[in-house]
XYZ file of C-alpha atoms in Angstrom:
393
model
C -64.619 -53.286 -18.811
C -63.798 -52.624 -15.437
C -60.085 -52.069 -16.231
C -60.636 -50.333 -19.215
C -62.689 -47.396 -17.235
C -60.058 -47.218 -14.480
C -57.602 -47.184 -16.995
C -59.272 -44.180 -18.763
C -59.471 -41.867 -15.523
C -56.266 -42.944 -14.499
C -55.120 -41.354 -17.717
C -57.461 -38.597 -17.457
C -55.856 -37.660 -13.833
C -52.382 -38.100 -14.855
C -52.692 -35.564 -17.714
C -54.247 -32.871 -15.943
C -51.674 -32.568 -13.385
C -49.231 -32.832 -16.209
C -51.113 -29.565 -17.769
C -51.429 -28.035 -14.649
C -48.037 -28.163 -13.823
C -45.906 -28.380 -17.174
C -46.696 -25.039 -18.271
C -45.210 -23.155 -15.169
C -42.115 -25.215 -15.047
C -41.880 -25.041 -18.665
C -41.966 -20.794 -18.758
C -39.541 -21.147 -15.067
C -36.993 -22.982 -17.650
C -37.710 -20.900 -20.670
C -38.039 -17.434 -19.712
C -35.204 -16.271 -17.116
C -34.659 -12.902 -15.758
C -33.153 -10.245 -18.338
C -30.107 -8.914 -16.857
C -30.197 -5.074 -16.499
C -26.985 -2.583 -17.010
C -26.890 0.220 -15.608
C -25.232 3.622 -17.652
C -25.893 7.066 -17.346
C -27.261 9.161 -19.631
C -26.612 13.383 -19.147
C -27.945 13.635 -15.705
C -30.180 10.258 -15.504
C -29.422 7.050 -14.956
C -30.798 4.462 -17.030
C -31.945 0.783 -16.527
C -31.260 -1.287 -19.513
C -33.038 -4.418 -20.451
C -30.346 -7.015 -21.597
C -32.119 -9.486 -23.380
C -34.459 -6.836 -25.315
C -33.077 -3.794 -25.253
C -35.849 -1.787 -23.469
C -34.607 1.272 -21.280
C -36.561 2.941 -17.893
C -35.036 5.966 -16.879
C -34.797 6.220 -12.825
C -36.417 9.001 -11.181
C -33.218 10.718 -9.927
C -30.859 13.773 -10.924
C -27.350 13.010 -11.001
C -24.224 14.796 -12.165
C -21.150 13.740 -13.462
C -18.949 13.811 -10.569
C -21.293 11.336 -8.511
C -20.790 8.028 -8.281
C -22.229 4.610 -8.349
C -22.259 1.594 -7.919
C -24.580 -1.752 -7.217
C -24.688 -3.539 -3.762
C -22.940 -7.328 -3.880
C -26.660 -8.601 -3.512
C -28.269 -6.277 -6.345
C -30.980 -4.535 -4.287
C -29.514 -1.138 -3.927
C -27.630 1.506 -6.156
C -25.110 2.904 -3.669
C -24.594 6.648 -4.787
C -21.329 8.664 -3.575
C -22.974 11.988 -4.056
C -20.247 14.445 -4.842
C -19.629 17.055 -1.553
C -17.886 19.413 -1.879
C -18.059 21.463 1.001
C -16.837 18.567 3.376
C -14.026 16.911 1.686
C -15.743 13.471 0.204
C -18.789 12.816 -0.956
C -22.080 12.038 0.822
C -23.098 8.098 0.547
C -26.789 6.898 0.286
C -28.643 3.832 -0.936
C -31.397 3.986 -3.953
C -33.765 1.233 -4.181
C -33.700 0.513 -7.619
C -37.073 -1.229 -7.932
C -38.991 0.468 -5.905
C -37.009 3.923 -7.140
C -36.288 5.853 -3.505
C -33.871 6.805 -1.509
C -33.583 4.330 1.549
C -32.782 7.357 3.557
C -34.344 10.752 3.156
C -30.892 12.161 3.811
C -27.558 10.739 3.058
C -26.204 8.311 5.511
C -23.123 10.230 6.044
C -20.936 13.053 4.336
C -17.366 13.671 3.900
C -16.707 9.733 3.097
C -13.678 8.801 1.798
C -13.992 5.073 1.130
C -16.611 1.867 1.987
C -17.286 -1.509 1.598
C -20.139 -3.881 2.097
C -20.226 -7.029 4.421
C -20.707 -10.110 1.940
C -24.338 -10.867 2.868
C -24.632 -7.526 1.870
C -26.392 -6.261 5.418
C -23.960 -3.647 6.642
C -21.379 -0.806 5.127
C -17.888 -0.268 7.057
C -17.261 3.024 5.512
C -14.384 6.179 6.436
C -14.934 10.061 7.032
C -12.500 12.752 7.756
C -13.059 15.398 9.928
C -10.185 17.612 8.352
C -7.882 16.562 10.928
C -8.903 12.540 11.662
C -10.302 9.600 9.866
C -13.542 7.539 11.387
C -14.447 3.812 10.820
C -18.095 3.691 11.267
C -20.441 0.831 10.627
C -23.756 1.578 9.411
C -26.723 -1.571 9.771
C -28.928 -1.640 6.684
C -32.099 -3.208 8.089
C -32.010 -0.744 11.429
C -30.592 2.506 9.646
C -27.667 2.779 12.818
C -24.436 4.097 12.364
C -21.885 3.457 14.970
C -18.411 4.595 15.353
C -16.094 2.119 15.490
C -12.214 3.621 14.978
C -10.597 6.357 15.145
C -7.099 8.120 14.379
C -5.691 10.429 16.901
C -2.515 11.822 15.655
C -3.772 14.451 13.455
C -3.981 18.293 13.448
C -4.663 21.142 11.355
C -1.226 21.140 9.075
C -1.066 16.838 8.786
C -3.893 14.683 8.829
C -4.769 11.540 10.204
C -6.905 9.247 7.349
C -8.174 5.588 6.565
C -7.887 3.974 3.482
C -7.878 0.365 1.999
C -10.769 -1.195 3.527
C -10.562 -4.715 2.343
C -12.149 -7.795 3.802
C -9.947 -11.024 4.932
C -11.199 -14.594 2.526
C -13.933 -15.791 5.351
C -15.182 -11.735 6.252
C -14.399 -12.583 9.382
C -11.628 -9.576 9.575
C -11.564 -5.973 8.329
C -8.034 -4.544 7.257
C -7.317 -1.092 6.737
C -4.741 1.711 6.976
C -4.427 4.361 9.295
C -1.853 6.903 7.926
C -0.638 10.058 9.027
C 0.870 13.300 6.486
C 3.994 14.557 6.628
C 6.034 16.172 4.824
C 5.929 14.535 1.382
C 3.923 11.599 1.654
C 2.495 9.271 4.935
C 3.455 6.586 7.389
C 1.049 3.957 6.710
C 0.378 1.466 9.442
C -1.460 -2.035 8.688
C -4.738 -2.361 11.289
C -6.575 -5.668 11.580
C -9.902 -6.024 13.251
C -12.128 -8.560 14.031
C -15.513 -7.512 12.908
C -17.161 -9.521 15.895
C -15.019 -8.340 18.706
C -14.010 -4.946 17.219
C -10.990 -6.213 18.785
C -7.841 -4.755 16.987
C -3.989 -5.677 16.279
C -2.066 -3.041 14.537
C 1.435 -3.820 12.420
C 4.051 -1.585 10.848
C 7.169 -2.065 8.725
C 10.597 -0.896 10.294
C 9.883 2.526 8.347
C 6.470 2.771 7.419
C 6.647 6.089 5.518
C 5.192 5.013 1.929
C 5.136 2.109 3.215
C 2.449 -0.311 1.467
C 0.611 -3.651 3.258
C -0.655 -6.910 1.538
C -1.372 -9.827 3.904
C -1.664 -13.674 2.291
C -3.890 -15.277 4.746
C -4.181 -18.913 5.761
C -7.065 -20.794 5.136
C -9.037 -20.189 8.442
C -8.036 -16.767 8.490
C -6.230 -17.145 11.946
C -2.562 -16.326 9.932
C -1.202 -14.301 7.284
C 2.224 -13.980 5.685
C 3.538 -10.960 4.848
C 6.575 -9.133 3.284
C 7.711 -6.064 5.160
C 10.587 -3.979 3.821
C 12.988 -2.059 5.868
C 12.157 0.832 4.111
C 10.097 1.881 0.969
C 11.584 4.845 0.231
C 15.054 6.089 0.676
C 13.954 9.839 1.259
C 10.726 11.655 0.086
C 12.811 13.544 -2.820
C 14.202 9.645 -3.676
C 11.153 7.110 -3.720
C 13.694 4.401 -4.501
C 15.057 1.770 -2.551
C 16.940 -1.205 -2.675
C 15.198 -3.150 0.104
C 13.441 -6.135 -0.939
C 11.999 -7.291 2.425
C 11.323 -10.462 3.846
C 8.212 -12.896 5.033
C 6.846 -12.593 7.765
C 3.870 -14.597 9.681
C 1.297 -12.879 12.046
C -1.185 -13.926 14.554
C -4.164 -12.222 12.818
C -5.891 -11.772 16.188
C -2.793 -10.906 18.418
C -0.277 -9.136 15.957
C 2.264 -11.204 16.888
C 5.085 -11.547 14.179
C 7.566 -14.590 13.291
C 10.759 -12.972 10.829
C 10.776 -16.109 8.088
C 13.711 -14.799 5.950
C 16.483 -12.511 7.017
C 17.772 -11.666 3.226
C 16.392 -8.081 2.723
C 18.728 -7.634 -0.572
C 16.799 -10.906 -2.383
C 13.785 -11.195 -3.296
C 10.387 -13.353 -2.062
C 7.986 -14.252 -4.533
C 4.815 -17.016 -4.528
C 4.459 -16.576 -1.082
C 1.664 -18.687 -0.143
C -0.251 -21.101 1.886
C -0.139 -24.964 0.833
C -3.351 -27.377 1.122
C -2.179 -28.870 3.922
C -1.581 -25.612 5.717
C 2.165 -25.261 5.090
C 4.162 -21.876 4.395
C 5.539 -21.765 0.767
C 7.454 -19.091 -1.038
C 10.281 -18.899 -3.808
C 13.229 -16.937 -2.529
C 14.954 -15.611 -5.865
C 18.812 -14.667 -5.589
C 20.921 -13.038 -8.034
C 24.501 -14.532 -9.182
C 26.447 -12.333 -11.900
C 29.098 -14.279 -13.950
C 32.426 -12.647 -15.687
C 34.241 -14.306 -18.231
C 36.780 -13.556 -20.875
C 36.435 -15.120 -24.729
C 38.977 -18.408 -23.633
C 36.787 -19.000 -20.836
C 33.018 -18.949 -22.407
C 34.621 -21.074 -25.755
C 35.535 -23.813 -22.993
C 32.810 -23.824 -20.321
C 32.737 -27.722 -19.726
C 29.051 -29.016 -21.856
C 26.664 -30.093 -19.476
C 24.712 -33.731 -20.961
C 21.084 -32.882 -21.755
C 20.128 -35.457 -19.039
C 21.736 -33.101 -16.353
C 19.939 -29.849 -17.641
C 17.559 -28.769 -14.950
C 14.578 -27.883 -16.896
C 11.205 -26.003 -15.836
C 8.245 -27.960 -14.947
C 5.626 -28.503 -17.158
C 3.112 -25.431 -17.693
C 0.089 -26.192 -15.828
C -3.181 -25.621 -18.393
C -5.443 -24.803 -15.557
C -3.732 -21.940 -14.585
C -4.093 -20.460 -18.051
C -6.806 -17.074 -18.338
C -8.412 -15.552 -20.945
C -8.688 -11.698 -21.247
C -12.122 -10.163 -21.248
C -10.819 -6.614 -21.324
C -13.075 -3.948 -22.542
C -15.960 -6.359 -21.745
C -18.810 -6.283 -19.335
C -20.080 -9.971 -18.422
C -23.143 -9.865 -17.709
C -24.738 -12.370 -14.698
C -25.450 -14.828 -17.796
C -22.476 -15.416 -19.078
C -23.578 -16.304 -22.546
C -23.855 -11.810 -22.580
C -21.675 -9.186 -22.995
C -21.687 -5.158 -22.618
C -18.978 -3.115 -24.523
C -17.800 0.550 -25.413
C -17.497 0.992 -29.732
C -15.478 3.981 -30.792
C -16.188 5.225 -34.023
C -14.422 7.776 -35.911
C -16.229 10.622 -37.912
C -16.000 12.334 -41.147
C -15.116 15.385 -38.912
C -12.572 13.875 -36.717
C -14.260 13.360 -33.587
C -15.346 10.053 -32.184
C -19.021 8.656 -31.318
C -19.305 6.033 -28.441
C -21.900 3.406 -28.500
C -22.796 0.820 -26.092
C -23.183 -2.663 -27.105
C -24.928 -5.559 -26.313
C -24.804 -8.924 -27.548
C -23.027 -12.456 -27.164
C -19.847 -12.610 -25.164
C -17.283 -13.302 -27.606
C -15.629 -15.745 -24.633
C -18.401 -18.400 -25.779
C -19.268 -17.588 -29.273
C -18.302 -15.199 -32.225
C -19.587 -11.651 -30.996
C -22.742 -10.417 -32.495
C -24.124 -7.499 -31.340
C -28.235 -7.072 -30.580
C -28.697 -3.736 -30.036
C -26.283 -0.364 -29.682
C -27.297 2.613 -27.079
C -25.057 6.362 -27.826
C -23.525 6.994 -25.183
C -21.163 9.919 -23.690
C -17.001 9.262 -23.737
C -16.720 7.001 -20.809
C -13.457 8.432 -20.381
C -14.272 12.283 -20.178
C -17.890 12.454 -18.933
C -17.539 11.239 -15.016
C -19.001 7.959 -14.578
C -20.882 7.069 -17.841
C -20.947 3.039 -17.158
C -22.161 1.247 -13.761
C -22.526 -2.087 -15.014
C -24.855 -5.316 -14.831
C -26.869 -5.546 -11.879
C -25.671 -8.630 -9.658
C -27.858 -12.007 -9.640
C -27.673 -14.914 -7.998
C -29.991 -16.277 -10.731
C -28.411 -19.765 -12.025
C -27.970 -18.636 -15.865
C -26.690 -22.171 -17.804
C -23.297 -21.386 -19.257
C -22.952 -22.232 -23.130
């Protein structure tokens, strides 16, 4: 009898921590977060449900010649408010959930481009002051701008600018380029800076007028190859040229360059960094043949096993197109833009949402009208970014 009691409350005990914790872990597994797209609608934007279609309208006035777009981490709308009485637009942050402005005023005006640290805490962005352009880096948690480069070749007739902000694989560098107007175009010049040090190394092609920059960097980020042309242009009336340029390696943090090729008139392509850390690229030459009819009727035949033949196409290298689609953060869910012709000859647009046709045959949920995407400023902003693990399939 003894047993049979302990047995009973043992049961008892084991089933009421099985209710009191099954239910929450059940609704964790079955109920995930609905990913939200973003679209505008006239002068509103407009917060759209994913999963069931409900819309909130955020409590701001836009206009189509702003811009947006969402922070890497989700948290903030970052609005280029068009400017323009200073040449750019004026950048701010909008807290989406909590629907205000992070600043009362913008954090700068007159920006030309930015771009967000990956843990999403700071914004290297660009100004121009009419004659210069201005790196400055702007902390979100303390509000602090700080200037942190700046062009000084400028005047009144050519300006100085930045442009190209892009971020090395590790964020560990930030490349841009720091041109200067002339005539008919600008000399572009390749800077690289270590975000930590703010130190800087600058690099330029023999002729750097048009000239365009696009490092392949090694796997610590301590290297990157690079093909530099002669020239890009043979004159500003001709933007032809029959330079091909060769590879190059440089010392990310002194600038220092290694020549790797000396065959300007061929051509380098796969340039690239092995596994093991080794330099590989494909140098592609050009041989032109001439022959008369007696000649090509007796080239000698070449046995099959003698053929040099291509290797095998690799399968994991193959990619499937999702053009015209908007993935959302669960992948099983798409966004996309329907045209539809009317009796009258003019076109309605609808957004739709339903299953991403890359998993399954597409069936749409639910359709929102929207503006032309194409001729009403920025009409779609896209999913909001989540880190939430959504199960594929």
């Amino acid at each position: 009898m003894f047993f049979q009691v302990r047995w009973c409350w043992s049961s008892i005990l084991l089933v009421s921590i099985y209710l009191l914790f099954a239910p929450r872990f059940a609704a964790a597994q079955d109920k995930p977060p609905a990913p939200q797209f973003l679209y505008r609608s006239e002068n509103h934007l407009v917060l759209l449900d994913g999963y069931a279609g409900k819309t909130k309208t955020l409590s701001i006035d836009v206009t189509e010649k702003d811009r947006f777009v969402w922070s890497p981490d989700g948290q903030y709308l970052v609005a280029q408010l068009y400017d323009g009485q200073n040449n750019g637009y004026c950048l701010n942050l909008y807290d989406v959930d909590k629907q205000i402005w992070t600043r009362d005023k913008p954090i700068s005006c007159a920006v030309q481009e930015y771009i967000f640290t990956k843990d999403a805490s700071q914004i290297y962005y660009s100004t121009n002051d009419k004659t210069n352009g201005i790196l400055w880096k702007y902390n979100l948690k303390n509000q602090t701008n700080r200037n942190i480069y700046q062009t000084d070749n400028g005047n009144d007739h050519y300006q100085d600018g930045i442009s190209d902000l892009k971020w090395s694989p590790t964020g560990d560098y930030l490349t841009f380029n720091d041109y200067h107007w002339i005539m008919g175009g600008t000399l572009n010049f390749l800077i690289v800076m270590n975000v930590e040090s703010e130190k800087y190394s600058s690099l330029s092609a023999r002729d750097p007028y048009y000239a365009s920059y696009y490092p392949v960097w090694s796997g610590d980020d301590h290297w990157f190859l690079i093909i530099l042309q002669d020239e890009y242009v043979t004159s500003g009336t001709f933007p032809e040229t029959n330079h091909l340029g060769d590879v190059y390696l440089v010392n990310t943090d002194t600038g220092k360059t290694y020549r790797l090729t000396h065959t300007p008139a061929a051509s380098e392509v796969d340039v690239h960094w092995t596994d093991d850390g080794k330099i590989a690229f494909t140098e592609v030459t050009e041989k032109k043949f001439t022959y008369t009819l007696d000649q090509a009727m007796n080239i000698e035949v070449v046995p099959s096993d003698k053929i040099i033949t291509p290797e095998p196409a690799d399968p994991g290298s193959v990619t499937y197109s999702t053009a015209g689609e908007f993935i959302s953060p669960d992948p099983n869910l798409a966004a996309w833009v329907e045209k539809t012709q009317q009796a009258d000859k003019t076109y309605k647009f609808a957004l739709n949402i339903g299953d991403s046709p890359f998993y399954s045959t597409s069936v749409i949920k639910f359709s929102i009208p929207i503006s032309d995407p194409e001729q009403s400023g920025t009409i779609l902003i896209g999913w909001r970014p989540s880190d939430y693990p959504y199960p594929q399939g």
